[in-house]
Phi, psi and omega in degrees: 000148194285162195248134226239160215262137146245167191271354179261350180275149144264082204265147188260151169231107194250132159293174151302005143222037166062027173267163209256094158309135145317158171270145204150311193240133209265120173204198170312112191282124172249139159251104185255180152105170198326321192245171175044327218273123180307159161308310219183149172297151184295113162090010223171078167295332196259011198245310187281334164292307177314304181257350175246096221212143206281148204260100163299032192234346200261128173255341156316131171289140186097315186359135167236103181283153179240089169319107202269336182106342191252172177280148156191171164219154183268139188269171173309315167299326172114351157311148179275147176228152203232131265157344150123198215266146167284302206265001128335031199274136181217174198233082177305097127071075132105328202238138160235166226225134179265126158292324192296316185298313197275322156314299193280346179292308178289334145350284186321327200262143185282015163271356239209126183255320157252137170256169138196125166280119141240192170259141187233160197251098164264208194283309172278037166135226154246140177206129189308131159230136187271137182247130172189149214242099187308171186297329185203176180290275195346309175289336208288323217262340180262197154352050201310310170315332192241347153301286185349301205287303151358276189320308186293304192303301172339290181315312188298282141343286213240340184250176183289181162283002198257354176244037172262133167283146180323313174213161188246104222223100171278138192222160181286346175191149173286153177294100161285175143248170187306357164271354157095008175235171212279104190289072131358319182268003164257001189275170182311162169264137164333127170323085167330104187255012161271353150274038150255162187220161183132311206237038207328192161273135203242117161091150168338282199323285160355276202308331199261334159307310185290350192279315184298306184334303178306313188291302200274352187273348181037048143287173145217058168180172189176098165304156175278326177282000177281154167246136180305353198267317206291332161303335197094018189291189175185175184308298177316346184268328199282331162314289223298320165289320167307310183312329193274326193283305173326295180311280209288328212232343163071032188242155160239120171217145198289158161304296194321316191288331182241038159280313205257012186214090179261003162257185191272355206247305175326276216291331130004283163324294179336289176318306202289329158302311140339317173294330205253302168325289184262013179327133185260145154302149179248159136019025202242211195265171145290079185285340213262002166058012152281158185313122207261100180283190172296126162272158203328294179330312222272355174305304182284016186227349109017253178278328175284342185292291218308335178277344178197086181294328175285023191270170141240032176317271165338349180300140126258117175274166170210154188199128195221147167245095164267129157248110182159213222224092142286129187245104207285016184275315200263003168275301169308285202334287190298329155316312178298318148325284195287011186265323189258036150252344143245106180312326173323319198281334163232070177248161139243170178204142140297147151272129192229151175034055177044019153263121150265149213242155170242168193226082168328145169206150166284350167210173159176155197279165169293150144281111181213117172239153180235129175213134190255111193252014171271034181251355184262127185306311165249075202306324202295300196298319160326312184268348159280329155309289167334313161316324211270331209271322189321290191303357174273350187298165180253141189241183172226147200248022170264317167294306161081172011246171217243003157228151209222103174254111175220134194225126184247121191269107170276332170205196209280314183242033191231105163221199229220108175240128165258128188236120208230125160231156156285112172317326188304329177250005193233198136176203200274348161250009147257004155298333153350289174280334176277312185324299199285327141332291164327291174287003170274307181310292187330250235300017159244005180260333171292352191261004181079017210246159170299141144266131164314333214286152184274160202279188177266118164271319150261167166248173183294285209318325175294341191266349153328300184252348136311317173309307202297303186299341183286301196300297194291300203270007188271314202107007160306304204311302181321299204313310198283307156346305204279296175344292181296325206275354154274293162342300166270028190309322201267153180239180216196131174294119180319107195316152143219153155294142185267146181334116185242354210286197177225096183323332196265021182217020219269152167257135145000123158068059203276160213173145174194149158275135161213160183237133153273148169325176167275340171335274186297337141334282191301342203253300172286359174273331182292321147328306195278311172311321208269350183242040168037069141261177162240168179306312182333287170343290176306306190283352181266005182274312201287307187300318167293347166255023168263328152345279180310317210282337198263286178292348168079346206276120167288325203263098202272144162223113198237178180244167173202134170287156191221122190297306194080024144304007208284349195266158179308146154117287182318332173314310200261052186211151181259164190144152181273074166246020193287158168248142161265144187235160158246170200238163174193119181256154161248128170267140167242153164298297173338313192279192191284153172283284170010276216287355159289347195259351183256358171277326189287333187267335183284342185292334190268320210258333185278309180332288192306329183274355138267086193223002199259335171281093178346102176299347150303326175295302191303313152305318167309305200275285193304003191033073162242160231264113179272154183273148155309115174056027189229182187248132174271051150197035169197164160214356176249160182240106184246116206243117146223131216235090189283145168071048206256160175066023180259040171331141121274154186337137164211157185289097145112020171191149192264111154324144158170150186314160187203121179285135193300344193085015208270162178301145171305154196299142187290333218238183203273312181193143143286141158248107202239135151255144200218116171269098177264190165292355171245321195228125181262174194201177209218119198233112167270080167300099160233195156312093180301136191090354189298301209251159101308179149295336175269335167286336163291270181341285193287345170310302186334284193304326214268330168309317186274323206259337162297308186311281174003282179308291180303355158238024161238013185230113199269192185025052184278170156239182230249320166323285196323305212278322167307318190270341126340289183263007153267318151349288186299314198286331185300315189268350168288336181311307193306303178284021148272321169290290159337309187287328192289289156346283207276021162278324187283329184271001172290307183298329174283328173289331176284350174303270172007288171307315205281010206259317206284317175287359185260341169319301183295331180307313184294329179290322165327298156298328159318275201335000000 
């Protein structure tokens, strides 16, 4: 309500760092000036310390603001509007929440005149309930449902989910008491809505939705006009239903649908549109003895091989250290195996009718080489060169073949195996699958044994051209097209950091490691369970708001790869089905940390339900201006991987990691995080020469002490965690400058040293 002005008052609408708010926008009524305004509370220092404070607006010495505690904004007319109390605060599943806030926000919308919040103790917990008083008799008078919904959509829009309230309850006026303020023990109590009848679930789908509902909501009824919020859902009941829907009903469906269609008769409709829509075909073998196209990646990789058949950009290397006794008979023998068990590894490929095809052969020879380096003063470093020249080698993708085996004997019972493939058939979860293969295979083909492993019911060529007839001829591809190309509508410069390294000095296979403690690992896996995160989420809130803190840049935008595994049969099949997505965050300083970590979860969860679009295609459809070897629409990158650096185990020889020699990152930088069971750990890919090393170091630290913060602090705002990590880069600048110093001066004094000895010689010589 507008608050009426005095003329002896200065009044401020102040952030939470004491900065002059626009109109508009909502903060704290600060009170200033010359006259009337008190010291200090009677009797209550510290209350007065708190609220009475020196007024940087002032030009008097002493000058005193009076922190009032309320909520207010200046409107557009130049009026003060008064929006309720700061310290209304309550604790939701983990977050809190300013009630003033969620007031003024409902307040803000122009169907809406009035507000009140209050928390009601329901069946899942606690839950906000909104009180609200419409704009005019005419809305009061209509439709309440579809004002509601209206009103939740508005919300929905601009707040996280954990601060929309449960139920929206219209009233012709808010209650006062005799002072003309808002009587709270008078508003109404919340509708019970499981006592109503009347109004069963209608149809298969219905019935099978209200069942999930009744479980996880522990009702015991659920109407077609109930709302999940109004029931007591909340984000976390809402996994658990997708999660329900997924099991039972063999359907996918997003959180995002039943955030925005929460009854049950809506989101029903919802589901059965989504079923009939994205329905996938399934999955089966190629029987038709017709010509096998490309899947989309493998087109664009393709056409960049045939413009630079002499890059090996596209090589993947692999490297294992076997310790033990090898038998390089029963080593071919398993490569050869695994070559006619995924046809890809004896796939080439051609052009025909101005199209290209790929071409499956029944057989094709192994690339299998043996070499014994234990006549050589250093066999270890001899096989890490190798490594380097292997990933450089060249395939020709007309010819094949597209894997490449070589074992190197570095000591008497010890060696060195390299695995070299062409990205066009692989990608990084089908090293995966040959390794765990592998070891399986080796110790029953060295025993003379038959091998067992089950066969392959599909090949990539089936998943190749499936891909294509579900994306083209169902009308996905547009769907998913049209998603992105509004998401990315606004263009933009490609984020990047900027460059500190020296090229010219720079090693191969540029780079750096970090391990976070197991503490903090463990502290962040317990966060994310515990906010309905997944980690990935959490961690990508801490990198994007190191990001912003480094580049200044709001709206961050990175990439990220996706297995594109989703159909049965594929985990275990080698082949190039990885997808790239981009994530887009908008970082505001304003917001709440709470509200970065639910913009990072919607980025991720709206990706993923669009993930099916081939990113040659999402480029193509943007016409945007291609980089030489760079990505036009990232240049930073974010990776996450559970259980990575975990070999497995193998019969009769000891497994470990060996460097692959791999190429430097194509892109301005990768960032991978890897979850084991003790650590979680943080891997930097760049560009050789890109970085220093002390810059790497300090991203690290700056990553690890936002993450830190951010799951030990409830009401942080996005400001703290930034001016957190211009901090942590302030003492790292430093203890760099330090370092620099005592280096230099180490270096001058042995100058020094080495002058003084050299004196007598030069006098000598005068002479």
């Amino acid at each position: 309500r507008p608050v009426r002005r005095s003329c002896l008052r200065a009044l401020y609408v102040l952030d939470s760092e004491g900065h002059l708010l626009p109109s508009g926008c909502v903060g704290e009524l600060c009170i200033g000036g010359d006259a009337g305004l008190a010291q200090r509370y009677h009797q209550r220092p510290g209350l007065s310390a708190e609220r009475f404070i020196a007024d940087p607006f002032s030009a008097t010495p002493g000058a005193r603001l009076y922190r009032s505690g309320d909520l207010a904004r200046y409107r557009e007319d130049g009026a003060l509007e008064y929006l309720g109390r700061i310290d209304h605060q309550v604790k939701i599943r983990g977050f809190r929440v300013e009630l003033g806030e969620l007031e003024a926000h409902l307040q803000g919308l122009p169907m809406i005149s009035e507000a009140a919040v209050l928390v009601h103790e329901g069946v899942g917990g606690k839950q906000l309930i909104g009180y609200v008083v419409p704009a005019s008799d005419e809305l009061l008078a209509a439709d309440a449902r579809q004002l509601t919904d209206t009103v939740r959509r508005a919300l929905g829009e601009r707040l996280p989910d954990y601060m929309l309230p449960a139920q929206l309850v219209l009233l012709a006026a808010l209650p006062l008491n005799r002072n003309g303020k808002l009587d709270r023990a008078a508003l109404p109590p919340p509708q019970v809505w499981e006592a109503e009848a009347g109004s069963a679930p209608q149809g298969v789908l219905e019935i099978e939705l209200a069942q999930i509902w009744q479980q996880v909501l522990q009702v015991n009824r659920v109407d077609r006009e109930n709302s999940f919020f109004e029931l007591g859902g909340h984000s976390l009941l809402a996994t658990q239903i997708v999660s329900q829907i997924r099991q039972r009903l063999g359907l996918s469906v997003s959180l995002r649908s039943l955030f925005e269609h929460p009854r049950l008769e809506d989101f029903a409709a919802r589901v059965q549109a989504l079923q009939h829509s994205c329905e996938r075909p399934a999955l089966v073998a190629d029987t038709s003895g017709e010509r096998q196209p490309l899947s989309f990646a493998q087109q664009r990789l393709w056409f960049l091989w045939n413009l630079e058949p002499d890059s090996s950009m596209y090589n993947m290397p692999g490297a294992l250290r076997l310790r033990g006794e090898l038998n390089l008979d029963a080593l071919r023998q398993t490569f050869e195996t695994l070559v006619q068990r995924h046809a890809v590894l004896r796939t080439t490929f051609y052009e025909e009718d101005g199209q290209t095809w790929q071409r499956v052969h029944p057989q094709l020879p192994l690339s299998f080489v043996d070499s014994d380096l234990r006549h050589l003063p250093a066999p270890d470093l001899e096989a890490q060169q190798l490594a380097r020249e292997e990933v450089a080698g060249l395939f020709d993708l007309r010819h094949g073949p597209l894997l490449r085996v070589r074992a190197l004997r570095v000591a008497e019972d010890e060696h060195v195996l390299l695995l070299t493939v062409h990205h066009i058939v692989a990608d990084d979860g089908s090293f995966r699958v040959l390794i765990n293969e592998f070891v399986t295979l080796y110790p029953t083909l060295n025993r003379g044994e038959i091998p067992q492993l089950p066969a392959h019911s599909v090949q990539y060529a089936d998943f190749a051209k499936w891909q294509r007839q579900w994306l083209e001829q169902g009308g996905e591809l547009q769907r998913q097209l049209d998603y992105w190309q509004q998401r990315l509508a606004e263009p933009q410069a490609v984020l990047e950091l900027p460059a500190d390294g020296d090229q010219r000095t720079a090693q191969a296979g540029a780079g750096a490691h970090f391990t976070f403690s197991a503490e903090l690992s463990q502290q962040l896996r317990d966060f994310a369970r515990q906010r309905d995160l997944s980690l990935f989420m959490l961690l990508l809130s801490g990198f994007t708001l190191v990001l912003h803190q480094r580049t200044e840049v709001s709206r961050v935008r990175i990439g990220t790869d996706i297995a594109n595994r989703n159909q049965a049969g594929l985990e275990e099949m080698v082949g190039f089905f990885v997808n790239q997505l981009v994530l887009q965050v908008e970082v505001d300083a304003e917001q709440s940390a709470a509200q970065l970590l639910d913009a990072c979860r919607r980025a991720v969860l709206e990706a993923s339900d669009h993930q099916d679009l081939p990113f040659e295609r999402l480029v193509e459809a943007l016409r945007l201006p291609r980089r030489a070897g760079r990505s036009p629409l990232f240049d930073i990158k974010l990776i996450y991987q559970e259980g990575v650096g975990r070999l497995p185990s193998m019969e009769g020889l000891q497994v470990e990691d060996f460097p692959s020699g791999r190429q430097a990152a194509e892109i301005g930088m990768v960032a991978a995080f890897y979850n084991d069971a003790q650590h979680i750990h943080l891997s930097f890919e760049t560009p050789a020469g890109q970085y220093l090393p002390s810059t790497l170091e300090c991203l690290s630290e700056q990553i690890q002490a936002v993450l830190a913060a951010l799951i030990s602090a409830d009401g942080l705002q996005v400001g703290d965690l930034l001016n957190l990590a211009s901090d942590v880069q302030r003492r790292a600048d430093a203890r760099l400058s330090e370092q620099r110093k005592a280096l230099l001066g180490g270096a001058m004094a042995i100058k020094r040293r080495s002058a003084n000895r050299a004196a007598p010689t030069a006098q000598i010589a005068a002479d």
